[in-house]
PDB file of C-alpha atoms and ligand atoms in Angstrom:
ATOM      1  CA  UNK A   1       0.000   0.000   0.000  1.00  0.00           C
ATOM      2  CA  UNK A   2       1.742   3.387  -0.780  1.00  0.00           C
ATOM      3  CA  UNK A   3       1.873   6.194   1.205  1.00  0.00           C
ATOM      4  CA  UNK A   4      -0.581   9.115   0.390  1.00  0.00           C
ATOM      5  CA  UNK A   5       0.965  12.633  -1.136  1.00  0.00           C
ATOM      6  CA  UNK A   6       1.183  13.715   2.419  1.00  0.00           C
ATOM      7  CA  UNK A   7       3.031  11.593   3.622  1.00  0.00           C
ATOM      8  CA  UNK A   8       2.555   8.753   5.559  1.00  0.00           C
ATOM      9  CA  UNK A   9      -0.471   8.479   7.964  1.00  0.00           C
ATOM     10  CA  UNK A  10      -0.328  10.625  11.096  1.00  0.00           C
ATOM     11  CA  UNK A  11       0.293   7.931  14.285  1.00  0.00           C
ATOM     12  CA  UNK A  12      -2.979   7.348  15.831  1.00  0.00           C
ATOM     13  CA  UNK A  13      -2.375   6.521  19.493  1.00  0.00           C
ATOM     14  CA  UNK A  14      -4.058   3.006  20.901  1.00  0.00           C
ATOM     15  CA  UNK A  15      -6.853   3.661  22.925  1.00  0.00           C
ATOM     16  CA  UNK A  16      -7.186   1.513  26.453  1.00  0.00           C
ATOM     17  CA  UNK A  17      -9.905  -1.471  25.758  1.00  0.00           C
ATOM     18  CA  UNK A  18     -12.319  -0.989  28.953  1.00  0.00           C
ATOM     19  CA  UNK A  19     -13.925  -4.698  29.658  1.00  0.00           C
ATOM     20  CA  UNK A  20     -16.885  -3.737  32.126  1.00  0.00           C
ATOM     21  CA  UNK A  21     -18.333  -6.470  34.651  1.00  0.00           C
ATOM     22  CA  UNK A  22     -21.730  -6.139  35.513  1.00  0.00           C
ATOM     23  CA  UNK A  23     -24.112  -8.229  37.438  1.00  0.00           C
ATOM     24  CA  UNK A  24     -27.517  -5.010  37.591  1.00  0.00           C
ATOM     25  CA  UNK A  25     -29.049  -2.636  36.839  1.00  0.00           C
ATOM     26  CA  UNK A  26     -25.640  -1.116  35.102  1.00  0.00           C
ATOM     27  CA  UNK A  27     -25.903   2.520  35.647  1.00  0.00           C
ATOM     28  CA  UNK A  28     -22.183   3.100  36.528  1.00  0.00           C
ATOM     29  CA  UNK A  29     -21.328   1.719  33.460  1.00  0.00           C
ATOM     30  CA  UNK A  30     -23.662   3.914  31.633  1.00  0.00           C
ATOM     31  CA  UNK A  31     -21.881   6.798  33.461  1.00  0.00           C
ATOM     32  CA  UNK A  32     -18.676   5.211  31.906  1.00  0.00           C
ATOM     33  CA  UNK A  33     -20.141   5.025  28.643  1.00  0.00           C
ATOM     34  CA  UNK A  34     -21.812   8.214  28.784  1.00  0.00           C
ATOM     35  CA  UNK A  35     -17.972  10.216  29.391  1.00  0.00           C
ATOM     36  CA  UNK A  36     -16.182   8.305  26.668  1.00  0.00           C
ATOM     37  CA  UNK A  37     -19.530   9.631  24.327  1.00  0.00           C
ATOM     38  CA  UNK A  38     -19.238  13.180  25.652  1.00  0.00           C
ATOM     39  CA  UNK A  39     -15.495  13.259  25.422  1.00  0.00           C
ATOM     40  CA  UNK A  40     -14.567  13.817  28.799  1.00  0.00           C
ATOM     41  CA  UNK A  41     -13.405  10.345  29.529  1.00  0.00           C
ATOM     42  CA  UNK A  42     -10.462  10.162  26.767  1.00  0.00           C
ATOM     43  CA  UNK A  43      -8.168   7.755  25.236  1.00  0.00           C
ATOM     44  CA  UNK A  44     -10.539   4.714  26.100  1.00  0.00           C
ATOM     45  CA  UNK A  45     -13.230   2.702  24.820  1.00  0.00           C
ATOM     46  CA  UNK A  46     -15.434  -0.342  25.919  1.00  0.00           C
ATOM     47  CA  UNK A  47     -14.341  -3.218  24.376  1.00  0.00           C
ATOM     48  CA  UNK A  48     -16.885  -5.436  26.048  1.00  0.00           C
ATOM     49  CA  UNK A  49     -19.696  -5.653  28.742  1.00  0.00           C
ATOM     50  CA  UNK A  50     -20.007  -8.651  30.681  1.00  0.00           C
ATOM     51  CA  UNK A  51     -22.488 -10.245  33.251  1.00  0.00           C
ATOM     52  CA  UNK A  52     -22.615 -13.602  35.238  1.00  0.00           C
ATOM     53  CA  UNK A  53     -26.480 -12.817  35.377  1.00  0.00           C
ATOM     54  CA  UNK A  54     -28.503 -13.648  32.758  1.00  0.00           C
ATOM     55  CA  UNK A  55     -31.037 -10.348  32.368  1.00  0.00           C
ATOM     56  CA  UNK A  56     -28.984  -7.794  33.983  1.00  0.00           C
ATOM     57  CA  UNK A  57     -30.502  -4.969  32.621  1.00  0.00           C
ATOM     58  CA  UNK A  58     -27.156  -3.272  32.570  1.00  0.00           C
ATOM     59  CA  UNK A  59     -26.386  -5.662  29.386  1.00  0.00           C
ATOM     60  CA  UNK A  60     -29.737  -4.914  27.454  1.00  0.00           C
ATOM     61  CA  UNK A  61     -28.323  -1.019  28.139  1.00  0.00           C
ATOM     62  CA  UNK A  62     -24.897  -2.513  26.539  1.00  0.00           C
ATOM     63  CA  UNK A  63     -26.793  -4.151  23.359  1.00  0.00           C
ATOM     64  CA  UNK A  64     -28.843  -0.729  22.825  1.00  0.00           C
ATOM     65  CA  UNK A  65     -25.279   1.051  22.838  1.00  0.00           C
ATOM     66  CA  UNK A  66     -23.635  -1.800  19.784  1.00  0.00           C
ATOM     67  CA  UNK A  67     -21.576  -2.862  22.766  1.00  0.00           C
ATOM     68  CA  UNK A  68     -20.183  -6.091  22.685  1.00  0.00           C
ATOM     69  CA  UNK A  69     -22.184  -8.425  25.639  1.00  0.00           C
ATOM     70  CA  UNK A  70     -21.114 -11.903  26.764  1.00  0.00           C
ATOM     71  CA  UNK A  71     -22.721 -12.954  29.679  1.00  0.00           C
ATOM     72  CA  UNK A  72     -21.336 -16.096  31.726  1.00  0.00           C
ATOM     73  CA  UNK A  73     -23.390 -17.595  34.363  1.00  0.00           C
ATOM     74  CA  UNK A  74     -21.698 -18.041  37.492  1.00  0.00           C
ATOM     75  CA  UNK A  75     -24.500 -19.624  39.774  1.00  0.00           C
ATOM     76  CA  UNK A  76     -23.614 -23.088  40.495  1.00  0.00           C
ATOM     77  CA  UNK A  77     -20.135 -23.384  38.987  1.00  0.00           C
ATOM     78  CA  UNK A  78     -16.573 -23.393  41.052  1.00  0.00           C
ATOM     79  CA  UNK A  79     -15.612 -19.806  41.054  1.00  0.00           C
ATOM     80  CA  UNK A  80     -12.028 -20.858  39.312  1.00  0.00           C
ATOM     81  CA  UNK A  81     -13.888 -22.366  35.988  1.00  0.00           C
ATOM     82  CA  UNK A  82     -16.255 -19.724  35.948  1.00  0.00           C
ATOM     83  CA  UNK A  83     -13.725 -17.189  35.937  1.00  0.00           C
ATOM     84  CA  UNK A  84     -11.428 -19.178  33.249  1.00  0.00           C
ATOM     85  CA  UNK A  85     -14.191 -18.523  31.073  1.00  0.00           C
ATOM     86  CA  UNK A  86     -14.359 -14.862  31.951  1.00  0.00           C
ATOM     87  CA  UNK A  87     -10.873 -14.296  31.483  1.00  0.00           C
ATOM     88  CA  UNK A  88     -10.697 -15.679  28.370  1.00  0.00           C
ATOM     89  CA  UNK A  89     -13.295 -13.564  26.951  1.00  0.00           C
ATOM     90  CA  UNK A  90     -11.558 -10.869  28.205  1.00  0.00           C
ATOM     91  CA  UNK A  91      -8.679 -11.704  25.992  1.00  0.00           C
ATOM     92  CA  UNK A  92     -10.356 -12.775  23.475  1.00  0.00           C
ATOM     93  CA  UNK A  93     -11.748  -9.189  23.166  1.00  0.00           C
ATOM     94  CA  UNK A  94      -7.953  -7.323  23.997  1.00  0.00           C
ATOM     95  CA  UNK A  95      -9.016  -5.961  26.916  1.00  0.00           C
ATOM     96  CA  UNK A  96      -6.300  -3.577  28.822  1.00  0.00           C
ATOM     97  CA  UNK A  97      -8.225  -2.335  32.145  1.00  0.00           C
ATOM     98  CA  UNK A  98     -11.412  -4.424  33.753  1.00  0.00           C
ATOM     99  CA  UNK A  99     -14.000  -2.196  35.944  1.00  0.00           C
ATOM    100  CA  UNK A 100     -16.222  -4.081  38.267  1.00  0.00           C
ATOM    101  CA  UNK A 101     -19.749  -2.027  38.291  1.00  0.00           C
ATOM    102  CA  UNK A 102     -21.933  -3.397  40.467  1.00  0.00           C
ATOM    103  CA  UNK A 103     -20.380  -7.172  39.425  1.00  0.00           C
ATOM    104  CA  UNK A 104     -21.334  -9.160  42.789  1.00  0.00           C
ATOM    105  CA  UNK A 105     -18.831 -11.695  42.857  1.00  0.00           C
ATOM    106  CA  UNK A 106     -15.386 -11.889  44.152  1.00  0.00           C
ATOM    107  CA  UNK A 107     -12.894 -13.234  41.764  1.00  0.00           C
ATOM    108  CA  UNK A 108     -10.346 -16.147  42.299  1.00  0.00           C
ATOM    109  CA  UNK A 109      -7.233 -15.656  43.210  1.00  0.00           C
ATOM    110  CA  UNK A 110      -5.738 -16.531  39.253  1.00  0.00           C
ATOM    111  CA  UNK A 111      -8.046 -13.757  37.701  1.00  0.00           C
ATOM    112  CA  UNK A 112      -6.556 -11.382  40.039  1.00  0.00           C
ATOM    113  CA  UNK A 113      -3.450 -12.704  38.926  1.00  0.00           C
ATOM    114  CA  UNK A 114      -4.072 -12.560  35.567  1.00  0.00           C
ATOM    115  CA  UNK A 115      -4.654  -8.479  35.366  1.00  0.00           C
ATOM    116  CA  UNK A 116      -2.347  -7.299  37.928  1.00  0.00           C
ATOM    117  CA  UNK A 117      -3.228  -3.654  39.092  1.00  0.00           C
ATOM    118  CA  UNK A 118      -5.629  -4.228  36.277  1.00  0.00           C
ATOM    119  CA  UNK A 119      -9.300  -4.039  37.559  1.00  0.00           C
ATOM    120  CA  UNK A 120     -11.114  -1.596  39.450  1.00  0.00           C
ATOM    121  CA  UNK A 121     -14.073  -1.850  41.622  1.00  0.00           C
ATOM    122  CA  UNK A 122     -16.517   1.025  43.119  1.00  0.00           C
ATOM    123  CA  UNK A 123     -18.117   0.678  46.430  1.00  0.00           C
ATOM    124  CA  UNK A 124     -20.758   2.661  47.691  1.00  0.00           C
ATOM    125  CA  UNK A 125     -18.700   3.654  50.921  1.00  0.00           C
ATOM    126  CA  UNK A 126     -16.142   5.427  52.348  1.00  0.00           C
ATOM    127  CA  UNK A 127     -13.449   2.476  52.050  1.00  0.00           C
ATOM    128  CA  UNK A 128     -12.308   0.854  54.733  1.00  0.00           C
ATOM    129  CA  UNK A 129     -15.399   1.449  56.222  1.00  0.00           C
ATOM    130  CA  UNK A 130     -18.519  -0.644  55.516  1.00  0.00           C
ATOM    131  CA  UNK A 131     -17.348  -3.160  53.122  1.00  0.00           C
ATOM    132  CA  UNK A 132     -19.594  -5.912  51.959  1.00  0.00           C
ATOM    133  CA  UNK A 133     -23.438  -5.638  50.637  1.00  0.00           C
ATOM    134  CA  UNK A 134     -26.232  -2.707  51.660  1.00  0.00           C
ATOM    135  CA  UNK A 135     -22.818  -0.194  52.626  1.00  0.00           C
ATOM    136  CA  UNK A 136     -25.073   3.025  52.061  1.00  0.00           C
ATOM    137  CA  UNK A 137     -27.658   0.960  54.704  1.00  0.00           C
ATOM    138  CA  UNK A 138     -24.788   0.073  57.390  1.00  0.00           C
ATOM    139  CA  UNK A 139     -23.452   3.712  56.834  1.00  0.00           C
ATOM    140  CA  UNK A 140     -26.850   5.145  58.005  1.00  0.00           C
ATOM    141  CA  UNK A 141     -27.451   2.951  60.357  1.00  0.00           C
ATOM    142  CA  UNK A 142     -24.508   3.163  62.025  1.00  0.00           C
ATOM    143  CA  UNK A 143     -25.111   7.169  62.401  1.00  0.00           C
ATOM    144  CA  UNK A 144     -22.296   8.251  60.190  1.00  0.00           C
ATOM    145  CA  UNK A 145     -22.603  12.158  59.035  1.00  0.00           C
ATOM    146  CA  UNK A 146     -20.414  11.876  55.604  1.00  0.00           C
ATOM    147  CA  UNK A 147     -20.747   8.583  53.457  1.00  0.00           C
ATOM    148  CA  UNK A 148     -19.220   8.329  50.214  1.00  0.00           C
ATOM    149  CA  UNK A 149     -18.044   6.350  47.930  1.00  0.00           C
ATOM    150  CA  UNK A 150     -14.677   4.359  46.698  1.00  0.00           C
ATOM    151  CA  UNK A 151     -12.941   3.582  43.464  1.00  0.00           C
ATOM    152  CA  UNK A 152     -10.150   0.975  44.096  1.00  0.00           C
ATOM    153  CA  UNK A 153      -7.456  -1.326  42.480  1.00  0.00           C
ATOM    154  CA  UNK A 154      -8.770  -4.725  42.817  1.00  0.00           C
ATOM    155  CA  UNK A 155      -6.927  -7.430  45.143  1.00  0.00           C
ATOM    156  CA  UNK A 156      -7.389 -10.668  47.195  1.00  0.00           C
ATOM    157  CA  UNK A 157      -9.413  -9.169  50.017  1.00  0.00           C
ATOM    158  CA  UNK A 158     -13.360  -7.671  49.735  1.00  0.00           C
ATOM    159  CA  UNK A 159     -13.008  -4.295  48.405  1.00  0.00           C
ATOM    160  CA  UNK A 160      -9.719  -3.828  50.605  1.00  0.00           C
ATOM    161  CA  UNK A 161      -7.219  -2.793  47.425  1.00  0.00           C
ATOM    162  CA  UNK A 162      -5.326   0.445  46.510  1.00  0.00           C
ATOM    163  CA  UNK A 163      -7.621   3.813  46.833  1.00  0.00           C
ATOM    164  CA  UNK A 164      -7.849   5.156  43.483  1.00  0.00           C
ATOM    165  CA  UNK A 165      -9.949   7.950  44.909  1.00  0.00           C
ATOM    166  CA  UNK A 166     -13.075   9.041  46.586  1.00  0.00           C
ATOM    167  CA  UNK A 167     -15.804  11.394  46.852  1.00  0.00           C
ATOM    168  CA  UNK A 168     -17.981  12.042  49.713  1.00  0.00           C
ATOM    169  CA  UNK A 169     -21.465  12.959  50.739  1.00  0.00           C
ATOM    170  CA  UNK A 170     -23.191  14.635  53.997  1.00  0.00           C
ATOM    171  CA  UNK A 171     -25.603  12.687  55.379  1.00  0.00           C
ATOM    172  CA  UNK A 172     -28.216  15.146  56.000  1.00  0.00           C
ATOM    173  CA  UNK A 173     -31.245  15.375  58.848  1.00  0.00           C
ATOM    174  CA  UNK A 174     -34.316  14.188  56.990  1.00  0.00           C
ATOM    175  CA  UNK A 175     -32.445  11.375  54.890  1.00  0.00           C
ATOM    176  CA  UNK A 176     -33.262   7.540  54.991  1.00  0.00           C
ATOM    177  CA  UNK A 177     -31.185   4.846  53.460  1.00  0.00           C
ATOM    178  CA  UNK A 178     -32.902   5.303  49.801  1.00  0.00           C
ATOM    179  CA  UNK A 179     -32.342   9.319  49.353  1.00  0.00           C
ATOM    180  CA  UNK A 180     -28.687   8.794  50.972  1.00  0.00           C
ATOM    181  CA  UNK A 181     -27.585   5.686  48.716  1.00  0.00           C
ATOM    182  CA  UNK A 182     -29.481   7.533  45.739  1.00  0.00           C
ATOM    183  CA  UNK A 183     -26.764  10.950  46.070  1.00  0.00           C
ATOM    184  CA  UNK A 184     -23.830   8.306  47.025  1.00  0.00           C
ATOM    185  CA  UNK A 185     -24.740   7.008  43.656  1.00  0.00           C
ATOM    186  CA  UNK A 186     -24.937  10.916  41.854  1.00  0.00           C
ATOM    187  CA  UNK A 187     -21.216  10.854  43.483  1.00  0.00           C
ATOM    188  CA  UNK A 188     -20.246   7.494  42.140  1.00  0.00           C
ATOM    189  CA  UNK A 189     -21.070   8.457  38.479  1.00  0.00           C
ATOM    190  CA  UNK A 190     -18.535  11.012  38.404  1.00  0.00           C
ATOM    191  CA  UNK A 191     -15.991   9.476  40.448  1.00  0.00           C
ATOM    192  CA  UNK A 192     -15.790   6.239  37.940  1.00  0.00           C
ATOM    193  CA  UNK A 193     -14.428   8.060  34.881  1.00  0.00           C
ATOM    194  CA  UNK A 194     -12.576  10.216  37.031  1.00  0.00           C
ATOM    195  CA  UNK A 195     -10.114   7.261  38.611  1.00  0.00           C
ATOM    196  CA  UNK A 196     -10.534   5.711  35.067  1.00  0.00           C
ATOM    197  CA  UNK A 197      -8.883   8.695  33.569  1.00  0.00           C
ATOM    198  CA  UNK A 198      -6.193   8.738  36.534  1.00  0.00           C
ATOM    199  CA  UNK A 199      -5.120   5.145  35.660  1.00  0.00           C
ATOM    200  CA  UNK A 200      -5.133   5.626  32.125  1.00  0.00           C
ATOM    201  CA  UNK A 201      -3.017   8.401  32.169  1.00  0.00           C
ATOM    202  CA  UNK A 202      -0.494   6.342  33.342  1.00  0.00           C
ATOM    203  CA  UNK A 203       1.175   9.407  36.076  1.00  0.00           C
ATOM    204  CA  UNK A 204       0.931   7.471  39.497  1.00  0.00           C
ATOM    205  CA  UNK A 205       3.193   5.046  41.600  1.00  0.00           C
ATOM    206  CA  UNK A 206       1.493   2.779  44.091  1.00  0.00           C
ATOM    207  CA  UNK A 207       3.757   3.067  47.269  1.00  0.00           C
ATOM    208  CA  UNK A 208       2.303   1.185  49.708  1.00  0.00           C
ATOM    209  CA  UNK A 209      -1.315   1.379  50.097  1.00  0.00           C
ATOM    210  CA  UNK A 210      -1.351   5.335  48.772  1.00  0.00           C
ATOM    211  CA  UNK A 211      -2.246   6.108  45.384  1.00  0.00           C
ATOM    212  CA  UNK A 212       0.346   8.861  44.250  1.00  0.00           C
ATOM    213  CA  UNK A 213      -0.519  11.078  41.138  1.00  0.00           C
ATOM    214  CA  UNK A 214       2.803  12.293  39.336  1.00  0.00           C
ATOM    215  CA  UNK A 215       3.014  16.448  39.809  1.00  0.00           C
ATOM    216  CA  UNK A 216       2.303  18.077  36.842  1.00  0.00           C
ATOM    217  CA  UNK A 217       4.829  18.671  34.367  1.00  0.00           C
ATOM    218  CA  UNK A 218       6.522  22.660  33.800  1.00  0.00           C
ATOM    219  CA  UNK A 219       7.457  23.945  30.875  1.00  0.00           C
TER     220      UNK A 219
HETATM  221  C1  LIG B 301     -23.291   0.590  42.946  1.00  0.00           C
HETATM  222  O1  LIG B 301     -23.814   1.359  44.004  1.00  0.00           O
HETATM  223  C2  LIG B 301     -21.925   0.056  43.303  1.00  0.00           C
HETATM  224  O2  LIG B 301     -21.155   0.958  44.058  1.00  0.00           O
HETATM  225  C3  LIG B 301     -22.289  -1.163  44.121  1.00  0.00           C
HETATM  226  O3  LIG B 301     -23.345  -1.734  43.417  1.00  0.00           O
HETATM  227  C4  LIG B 301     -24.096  -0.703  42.781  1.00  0.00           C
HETATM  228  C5  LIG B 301     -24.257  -1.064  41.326  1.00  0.00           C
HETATM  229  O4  LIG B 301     -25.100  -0.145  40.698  1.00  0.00           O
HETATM  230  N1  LIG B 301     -21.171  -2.061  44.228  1.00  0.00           N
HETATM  231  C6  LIG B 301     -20.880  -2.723  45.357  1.00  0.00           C
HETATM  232  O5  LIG B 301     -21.562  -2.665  46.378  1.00  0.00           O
HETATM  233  C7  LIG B 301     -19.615  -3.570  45.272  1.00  0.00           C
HETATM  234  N2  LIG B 301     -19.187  -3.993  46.559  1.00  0.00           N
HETATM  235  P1  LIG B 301     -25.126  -0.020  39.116  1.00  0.00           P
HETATM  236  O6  LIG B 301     -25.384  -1.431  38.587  1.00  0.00           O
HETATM  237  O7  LIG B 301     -26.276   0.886  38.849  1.00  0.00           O
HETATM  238  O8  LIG B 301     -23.801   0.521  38.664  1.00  0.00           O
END
């Protein structure tokens, strides 16, 4: 093929293949997918959506987008065939960076493995407190004035990795668990693409458990 009069083509730089895990109602992905559509999420695209639920609604929201879907049922199958499965799909498809959102399932010890400081997870709290299911419930429960929520690197332990970052919420007078866990979740759509965008860019170090952005470059 020759070269055009120009000159050869201009370099086009590889975007990072997002493969999103799902097990809901998929709306953190939809943030995802809304900031790569609106161009504030750069430099990335979905490669493939993926649920261990059959009729997650977040993967009909997927299909309406021409995403990719797979969707590998994990109910009743050892956790480390299950997740060969997943894993190869996610290779199959050339994906870079996995984000868990809303996937309820921890994963074995070789997918882990397999993406190190790889895959990111959200949690409806602010990390360490309240891991586990119904966080926004425990939060108010427990009498907490500022809840939150966490985007973190992935590891062995329930949401327990590397702080990517957080955001956080007052938990105001007249609130019950619904209207708190419903602005923990306003919070959660704009934190996602945020830490997204702070991994992809690549300017961090992980020393120890702190997530350290690179200062700026001058000149
Ligand atoms: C979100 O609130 C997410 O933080 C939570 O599940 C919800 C999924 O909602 N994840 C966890 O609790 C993980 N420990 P979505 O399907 O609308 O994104």
């Amino acid at each position: 093929m020759s070269a055009s009069a120009s000159g050869p083509a201009p370099h086009v730089p590889k975007k990072t293949r997002l493969g999103i895990l799902l097990s809901g109602r998929g709306s953190n992905f939809l943030a995802i997918a809304r900031a790569i559509a609106e161009g504030s999420l750069a430099g990335v695209e979905i490669a493939v959506v993926l649920s261990n639920v059959v009729g997650a609604p977040g993967i009909a929201a997927a299909r309406e987008l021409g995403l990719p879907t797979e969707c590998f049922v994990s109910r009743g199958r050892p956790r480390a065939e299950h997740d060969a499965d997943v894993i190869a799909c996610l290779r199959q498809h050339r994906v870079d960076l996995i984000c868990l959102a809303g996937y309820m399932r921890l994963l074995s010890a070789d997918f882990i493995a397999a993406y190190p400081d790889r895959i990111l997870n959200i949690h409806p709290s602010l990390l360490p407190a309240f891991p586990g299911l119904d966080a926004q419930m425990q939060a108010f429960e427990y009498g907490c004035t500022v809840a939150g929520c966490t985007v973190h690197f992935v590891d062995e332990h329930l949401d327990h990795g590397v702080i990517v970052l957080q955001r956080t919420v007052p938990v105001l007078d007249d609130d019950d668990a619904h209207t708190l866990a419903a602005r923990i979740l306003e919070q959660e759509h704009l934190a996602y693409p945020e830490a997204i965008a702070r991994v992809v860019s690549g300017r961090y170090r992980i020393e120890g458990r702190r997530f350290v952005a690179h200062a700026a470059q001058t000149s």
